[in-house]
Amino acid sequence: KKEVSMLDQYQSFENKLAYLQKDHIRQVKSALVFATDAHTGQLRKSGLPYITHPIAVAEILATLKMDVKCIMAGILHDVLEDTPFKYSDIEKRFDKEIADLVNGVTKIKKIPTKSRKEHQAESFRKMLMAICKDIRVLIIKLADRLHNMRTLDVLEGRRKARIASETLDIYAPLAKRLGINFIAIELEQLGFANMYPLRYRVLNNAVESLQGERRSLIASLTERIEAELNKNNVSYEYVKGRKKHVYSIFRKMRDNGLPFAEICDVFAIRVCVTD
């Protein structure tokens, strides 16, 4: 089953590289071969081969349509920390730019935990921005954190809560600052679910229940908006209802001291108008 899973992951990853030139895809594959060899025998806590993590990170970067060197650095991002290979090995096998990206991600990981506790989250984010000369280092780190959050279930409670808290305080806001909203939202959702699992379940169930009650109302409003747009010859891509993200609702309740029943904007209708 693990072999089949690996094959599926390789295929999924390769499909996401379709936007790259063929020569660049070959370069990515050479990095994958190198990383696979470097991580031979290493396993994640889930029991899967360690290489599944760098591939998943690179797949997230490919979803963002990052350049070939960023993708390659994503595949290689744990080589300096977790294998015998050195900066000079990556520079010689690939180039200095890729080696610098990998080294930058490694430096972030080596910032002492003590520093993270002593500094306010905003100060730590500023520190990250300052030490990363290339913005791609932060993007690789965010992809790394996102995949780790997706697989956080294998960790025990206290460590899981610490990583979730760090994600909510540092990495989700950092993703927002960089304008990578889909990563920011997923980091918030996963961080909230792992930091406060009971609150997450209760609030998520409340939103789902309310959505069921208001489905017909949202559908009716959507139809009316579409009819008005068509009547006035306004070109649009879509009109659709959406629910607010659970962590966003929780934060509003917490910051304003409100019960769920008094949150008025749980649902909204988004209109995408074309030029």
CSV table of C-alpha atoms in Angstrom, one decimal:
chain,number,residue,atom,x,y,z
A,1,LYS,CA,0.0,0.0,0.0
A,2,LYS,CA,2.9,2.4,0.8
A,3,GLU,CA,4.4,1.6,-2.6
A,4,VAL,CA,1.2,2.4,-4.4
A,5,SER,CA,0.9,5.6,-2.3
A,6,MET,CA,4.4,6.6,-3.4
A,7,LEU,CA,3.6,6.0,-7.0
A,8,ASP,CA,0.4,8.1,-6.7
A,9,GLN,CA,2.4,10.9,-5.1
A,10,TYR,CA,5.1,10.9,-7.8
A,11,GLN,CA,2.4,11.0,-10.5
A,12,SER,CA,0.5,13.8,-8.8
A,13,PHE,CA,3.7,15.8,-8.4
A,14,GLU,CA,4.7,15.3,-12.0
A,15,ASN,CA,1.3,16.4,-13.2
A,16,LYS,CA,1.7,19.7,-11.3
A,17,LEU,CA,5.0,20.4,-13.1
A,18,ALA,CA,3.2,20.7,-16.5
A,19,TYR,CA,3.7,24.5,-16.5
A,20,LEU,CA,7.5,24.1,-16.5
A,21,GLN,CA,9.7,23.6,-19.6
A,22,LYS,CA,10.7,20.1,-20.3
A,23,ASP,CA,14.4,20.8,-19.5
A,24,HIS,CA,13.3,22.3,-16.2
A,25,ILE,CA,11.2,19.2,-15.4
A,26,ARG,CA,14.3,17.1,-16.0
A,27,GLN,CA,16.3,19.2,-13.6
A,28,VAL,CA,13.5,18.8,-11.0
A,29,LYS,CA,13.7,15.0,-11.5
A,30,SER,CA,17.5,15.1,-11.0
A,31,ALA,CA,17.0,16.9,-7.6
A,32,LEU,CA,14.4,14.3,-6.7
A,33,VAL,CA,16.8,11.4,-7.4
A,34,PHE,CA,19.5,13.2,-5.3
A,35,ALA,CA,17.1,13.8,-2.4
A,36,THR,CA,15.7,10.2,-2.6
A,37,ASP,CA,19.2,8.8,-2.3
A,38,ALA,CA,20.1,11.3,0.5
A,39,HIS,CA,17.1,10.3,2.6
A,40,THR,CA,17.4,6.6,2.0
A,41,GLY,CA,16.4,4.6,5.1
A,42,GLN,CA,14.8,7.6,6.8
A,43,LEU,CA,11.2,7.4,7.9
A,44,ARG,CA,8.7,9.9,9.0
A,45,LYS,CA,6.8,9.3,12.3
A,46,SER,CA,3.9,8.0,10.2
A,47,GLY,CA,6.2,5.2,9.0
A,48,LEU,CA,6.3,6.5,5.4
A,49,PRO,CA,9.6,7.1,3.6
A,50,TYR,CA,11.0,10.5,4.5
A,51,ILE,CA,11.2,11.5,0.9
A,52,THR,CA,7.3,11.8,0.8
A,53,HIS,CA,7.7,15.0,2.8
A,54,PRO,CA,10.0,16.9,0.4
A,55,ILE,CA,7.9,15.8,-2.5
A,56,ALA,CA,4.8,17.1,-0.8
A,57,VAL,CA,6.5,20.4,-0.1
A,58,ALA,CA,7.6,20.7,-3.7
A,59,GLU,CA,4.1,19.9,-4.8
A,60,ILE,CA,2.7,22.8,-2.8
A,61,LEU,CA,5.4,25.1,-4.4
A,62,ALA,CA,4.3,23.8,-7.8
A,63,THR,CA,0.7,24.7,-7.0
A,64,LEU,CA,2.0,28.2,-6.5
A,65,LYS,CA,3.7,28.0,-9.9
A,66,MET,CA,7.1,28.7,-8.4
A,67,ASP,CA,10.3,28.7,-10.6
A,68,VAL,CA,12.3,25.6,-11.2
A,69,LYS,CA,15.1,26.4,-8.7
A,70,CYS,CA,12.5,27.0,-5.9
A,71,ILE,CA,10.9,23.7,-6.7
A,72,MET,CA,14.3,21.9,-6.6
A,73,ALA,CA,15.2,23.7,-3.3
A,74,GLY,CA,11.9,22.5,-1.9
A,75,ILE,CA,12.8,18.9,-2.7
A,76,LEU,CA,16.2,19.4,-1.2
A,77,HIS,CA,15.2,21.5,1.8
A,78,ASP,CA,16.0,18.9,4.5
A,79,VAL,CA,19.2,17.6,3.0
A,80,LEU,CA,21.6,19.8,5.0
A,81,GLU,CA,19.8,19.2,8.3
A,82,ASP,CA,19.0,15.5,8.1
A,83,THR,CA,21.7,13.9,5.9
A,84,PRO,CA,25.5,13.9,5.7
A,85,PHE,CA,25.5,16.1,2.6
A,86,LYS,CA,26.9,19.7,3.0
A,87,TYR,CA,26.3,23.0,1.3
A,88,SER,CA,29.3,22.4,-1.0
A,89,ASP,CA,27.7,19.1,-2.2
A,90,ILE,CA,24.5,20.8,-3.2
A,91,GLU,CA,26.4,23.7,-4.8
A,92,LYS,CA,28.6,21.4,-6.8
A,93,ARG,CA,25.7,19.0,-7.9
A,94,PHE,CA,23.3,21.9,-8.7
A,95,ASP,CA,24.3,25.5,-8.2
A,96,LYS,CA,24.9,28.3,-5.6
A,97,GLU,CA,21.4,29.7,-5.9
A,98,ILE,CA,19.8,26.4,-5.0
A,99,ALA,CA,22.3,25.8,-2.3
A,100,ASP,CA,21.6,29.2,-0.8
A,101,LEU,CA,17.8,28.6,-0.8
A,102,VAL,CA,18.3,25.2,1.0
A,103,ASN,CA,20.7,26.8,3.5
A,104,GLY,CA,18.2,29.6,4.2
A,105,VAL,CA,15.5,27.2,5.1
A,106,THR,CA,17.9,25.3,7.3
A,107,LYS,CA,18.9,28.5,9.1
A,108,ILE,CA,15.2,29.2,10.0
A,109,LYS,CA,14.9,25.7,11.5
A,110,LYS,CA,18.0,26.3,13.6
A,111,ILE,CA,16.7,29.4,15.3
A,112,PRO,CA,16.6,28.2,18.9
A,113,THR,CA,13.2,27.4,20.4
A,114,LYS,CA,14.1,29.7,23.4
A,115,SER,CA,14.2,32.7,21.0
A,116,ARG,CA,10.7,31.8,19.8
A,117,LYS,CA,9.3,31.9,23.4
A,118,GLU,CA,11.1,35.1,24.5
A,119,HIS,CA,10.2,37.2,21.5
A,120,GLN,CA,6.7,38.4,20.6
A,121,ALA,CA,5.3,36.7,17.5
A,122,GLU,CA,5.5,40.0,15.5
A,123,SER,CA,9.2,40.4,16.4
A,124,PHE,CA,9.9,36.8,15.3
A,125,ARG,CA,8.2,37.4,11.9
A,126,LYS,CA,10.3,40.5,11.4
A,127,MET,CA,13.4,38.5,12.3
A,128,LEU,CA,12.4,35.9,9.6
A,129,MET,CA,11.9,38.7,7.0
A,130,ALA,CA,15.2,40.2,7.9
A,131,ILE,CA,17.4,37.0,7.7
A,132,CYS,CA,15.8,35.8,4.5
A,133,LYS,CA,17.4,37.7,1.7
A,134,ASP,CA,15.4,35.7,-0.9
A,135,ILE,CA,11.6,35.7,-0.4
A,136,ARG,CA,11.5,32.1,-1.8
A,137,VAL,CA,13.1,30.9,1.4
A,138,LEU,CA,10.0,32.0,3.3
A,139,ILE,CA,7.7,30.4,0.7
A,140,ILE,CA,9.5,27.1,1.0
A,141,LYS,CA,9.3,27.3,4.8
A,142,LEU,CA,5.6,28.0,4.6
A,143,ALA,CA,5.1,25.0,2.3
A,144,ASP,CA,7.1,22.9,4.7
A,145,ARG,CA,5.0,24.0,7.6
A,146,LEU,CA,1.8,23.4,5.7
A,147,HIS,CA,2.6,19.8,5.0
A,148,ASN,CA,3.8,19.3,8.5
A,149,MET,CA,0.5,20.6,9.8
A,150,ARG,CA,-1.4,18.3,7.4
A,151,THR,CA,0.4,15.4,9.0
A,152,LEU,CA,0.4,16.6,12.6
A,153,ASP,CA,-1.9,13.8,13.9
A,154,VAL,CA,1.1,11.4,14.4
A,155,LEU,CA,2.5,13.6,17.2
A,156,GLU,CA,1.6,13.6,20.9
A,157,GLY,CA,-0.7,16.2,22.4
A,158,ARG,CA,1.8,18.7,24.0
A,159,ARG,CA,4.1,18.9,21.0
A,160,LYS,CA,1.1,19.1,18.7
A,161,ALA,CA,-0.3,22.0,20.6
A,162,ARG,CA,3.1,23.8,20.6
A,163,ILE,CA,3.4,23.5,16.8
A,164,ALA,CA,-0.2,24.5,16.3
A,165,SER,CA,0.3,27.6,18.5
A,166,GLU,CA,3.4,28.6,16.7
A,167,THR,CA,1.6,28.2,13.4
A,168,LEU,CA,-1.3,30.5,14.4
A,169,ASP,CA,1.0,33.1,15.9
A,170,ILE,CA,3.8,33.2,13.3
A,171,TYR,CA,3.3,31.3,10.1
A,172,ALA,CA,-0.3,31.9,9.2
A,173,PRO,CA,0.1,35.7,9.6
A,174,LEU,CA,3.4,35.5,7.6
A,175,ALA,CA,1.5,33.7,4.8
A,176,LYS,CA,-1.1,36.5,4.8
A,177,ARG,CA,1.7,39.2,4.7
A,178,LEU,CA,3.1,37.5,1.6
A,179,GLY,CA,-0.4,37.4,0.0
A,180,ILE,CA,-0.6,33.5,-0.1
A,181,ASN,CA,-4.1,33.4,1.2
A,182,PHE,CA,-4.9,29.7,0.6
A,183,ILE,CA,-1.9,28.7,2.7
A,184,ALA,CA,-2.8,31.2,5.4
A,185,ILE,CA,-6.4,30.0,5.6
A,186,GLU,CA,-5.4,26.3,5.8
A,187,LEU,CA,-2.7,27.0,8.4
A,188,GLU,CA,-5.3,28.8,10.5
A,189,GLN,CA,-7.8,26.0,10.2
A,190,LEU,CA,-5.3,23.2,11.0
A,191,GLY,CA,-3.7,25.3,13.7
A,192,PHE,CA,-7.1,25.9,15.4
A,193,ALA,CA,-8.2,22.3,15.0
A,194,ASN,CA,-5.0,21.0,16.7
A,195,MET,CA,-4.7,23.8,19.3
A,196,TYR,CA,-8.4,23.7,20.4
A,197,PRO,CA,-9.9,20.4,19.1
A,198,LEU,CA,-13.1,20.6,21.1
A,199,ARG,CA,-13.8,24.2,20.3
A,200,TYR,CA,-13.1,23.5,16.6
A,201,ARG,CA,-15.5,20.6,16.5
A,202,VAL,CA,-18.3,22.4,18.4
A,203,LEU,CA,-18.0,25.6,16.2
A,204,ASN,CA,-17.6,23.7,13.0
A,205,ASN,CA,-20.7,21.6,13.7
A,206,ALA,CA,-22.6,24.8,14.5
A,207,VAL,CA,-21.6,26.4,11.2
A,208,GLU,CA,-22.5,23.2,9.3
A,209,SER,CA,-25.9,23.1,11.0
A,210,LEU,CA,-26.6,26.7,10.2
A,211,GLN,CA,-25.5,26.2,6.6
A,212,GLY,CA,-28.1,23.5,6.2
A,213,GLU,CA,-30.8,25.8,7.5
A,214,ARG,CA,-29.8,28.7,5.2
A,215,ARG,CA,-29.0,26.8,2.0
A,216,SER,CA,-32.2,27.6,0.3
A,217,LEU,CA,-31.9,31.3,1.3
A,218,ILE,CA,-28.4,31.6,-0.1
A,219,ALA,CA,-29.5,29.8,-3.3
A,220,SER,CA,-32.4,32.2,-3.7
A,221,LEU,CA,-30.2,35.3,-3.1
A,222,THR,CA,-27.6,34.0,-5.6
A,223,GLU,CA,-30.2,33.6,-8.3
A,224,ARG,CA,-31.6,37.1,-7.7
A,225,ILE,CA,-28.1,38.6,-7.9
A,226,GLU,CA,-27.4,36.7,-11.1
A,227,ALA,CA,-30.7,37.8,-12.6
A,228,GLU,CA,-29.9,41.5,-11.8
A,229,LEU,CA,-26.4,41.2,-13.3
A,230,ASN,CA,-27.8,39.6,-16.5
A,231,LYS,CA,-30.6,42.3,-16.6
A,232,ASN,CA,-28.0,45.1,-16.5
A,233,ASN,CA,-25.6,43.3,-18.9
A,234,VAL,CA,-22.9,43.0,-16.3
A,235,SER,CA,-20.3,40.3,-17.2
A,236,TYR,CA,-19.4,38.1,-14.3
A,237,GLU,CA,-17.4,34.9,-13.8
A,238,TYR,CA,-19.4,33.5,-10.9
A,239,VAL,CA,-21.8,34.3,-8.0
A,240,LYS,CA,-21.6,31.9,-5.1
A,241,GLY,CA,-22.3,31.6,-1.4
A,242,ARG,CA,-19.5,30.8,1.0
A,243,LYS,CA,-19.2,30.3,4.7
A,244,LYS,CA,-16.7,32.1,6.8
A,245,HIS,CA,-13.7,30.1,8.0
A,246,VAL,CA,-14.1,28.6,11.4
A,247,TYR,CA,-11.0,30.2,12.9
A,248,SER,CA,-12.1,33.6,11.6
A,249,ILE,CA,-15.4,33.2,13.4
A,250,PHE,CA,-13.7,32.0,16.6
A,251,ARG,CA,-11.3,35.0,16.5
A,252,LYS,CA,-14.2,37.4,16.1
A,253,MET,CA,-16.1,35.8,19.0
A,254,ARG,CA,-13.0,35.9,21.2
A,255,ASP,CA,-11.9,39.4,20.3
A,256,ASN,CA,-15.4,40.9,20.7
A,257,GLY,CA,-16.7,38.7,23.5
A,258,LEU,CA,-19.6,37.5,21.4
A,259,PRO,CA,-21.5,34.2,21.4
A,260,PHE,CA,-21.9,32.4,18.1
A,261,ALA,CA,-25.6,33.4,17.9
A,262,GLU,CA,-24.5,37.1,17.6
A,263,ILE,CA,-22.1,36.6,14.7
A,264,CYS,CA,-24.0,38.0,11.7
A,265,ASP,CA,-21.6,37.4,8.9
A,266,VAL,CA,-21.1,33.6,9.0
A,267,PHE,CA,-22.2,33.4,5.4
A,268,ALA,CA,-21.6,35.7,2.5
A,269,ILE,CA,-22.2,35.8,-1.3
A,270,ARG,CA,-19.1,36.4,-3.4
A,271,VAL,CA,-19.5,38.0,-6.9
A,272,CYS,CA,-16.6,37.9,-9.3
A,273,VAL,CA,-17.2,40.5,-12.0
A,274,THR,CA,-15.1,40.3,-15.2
A,275,ASP,CA,-13.8,43.2,-17.2
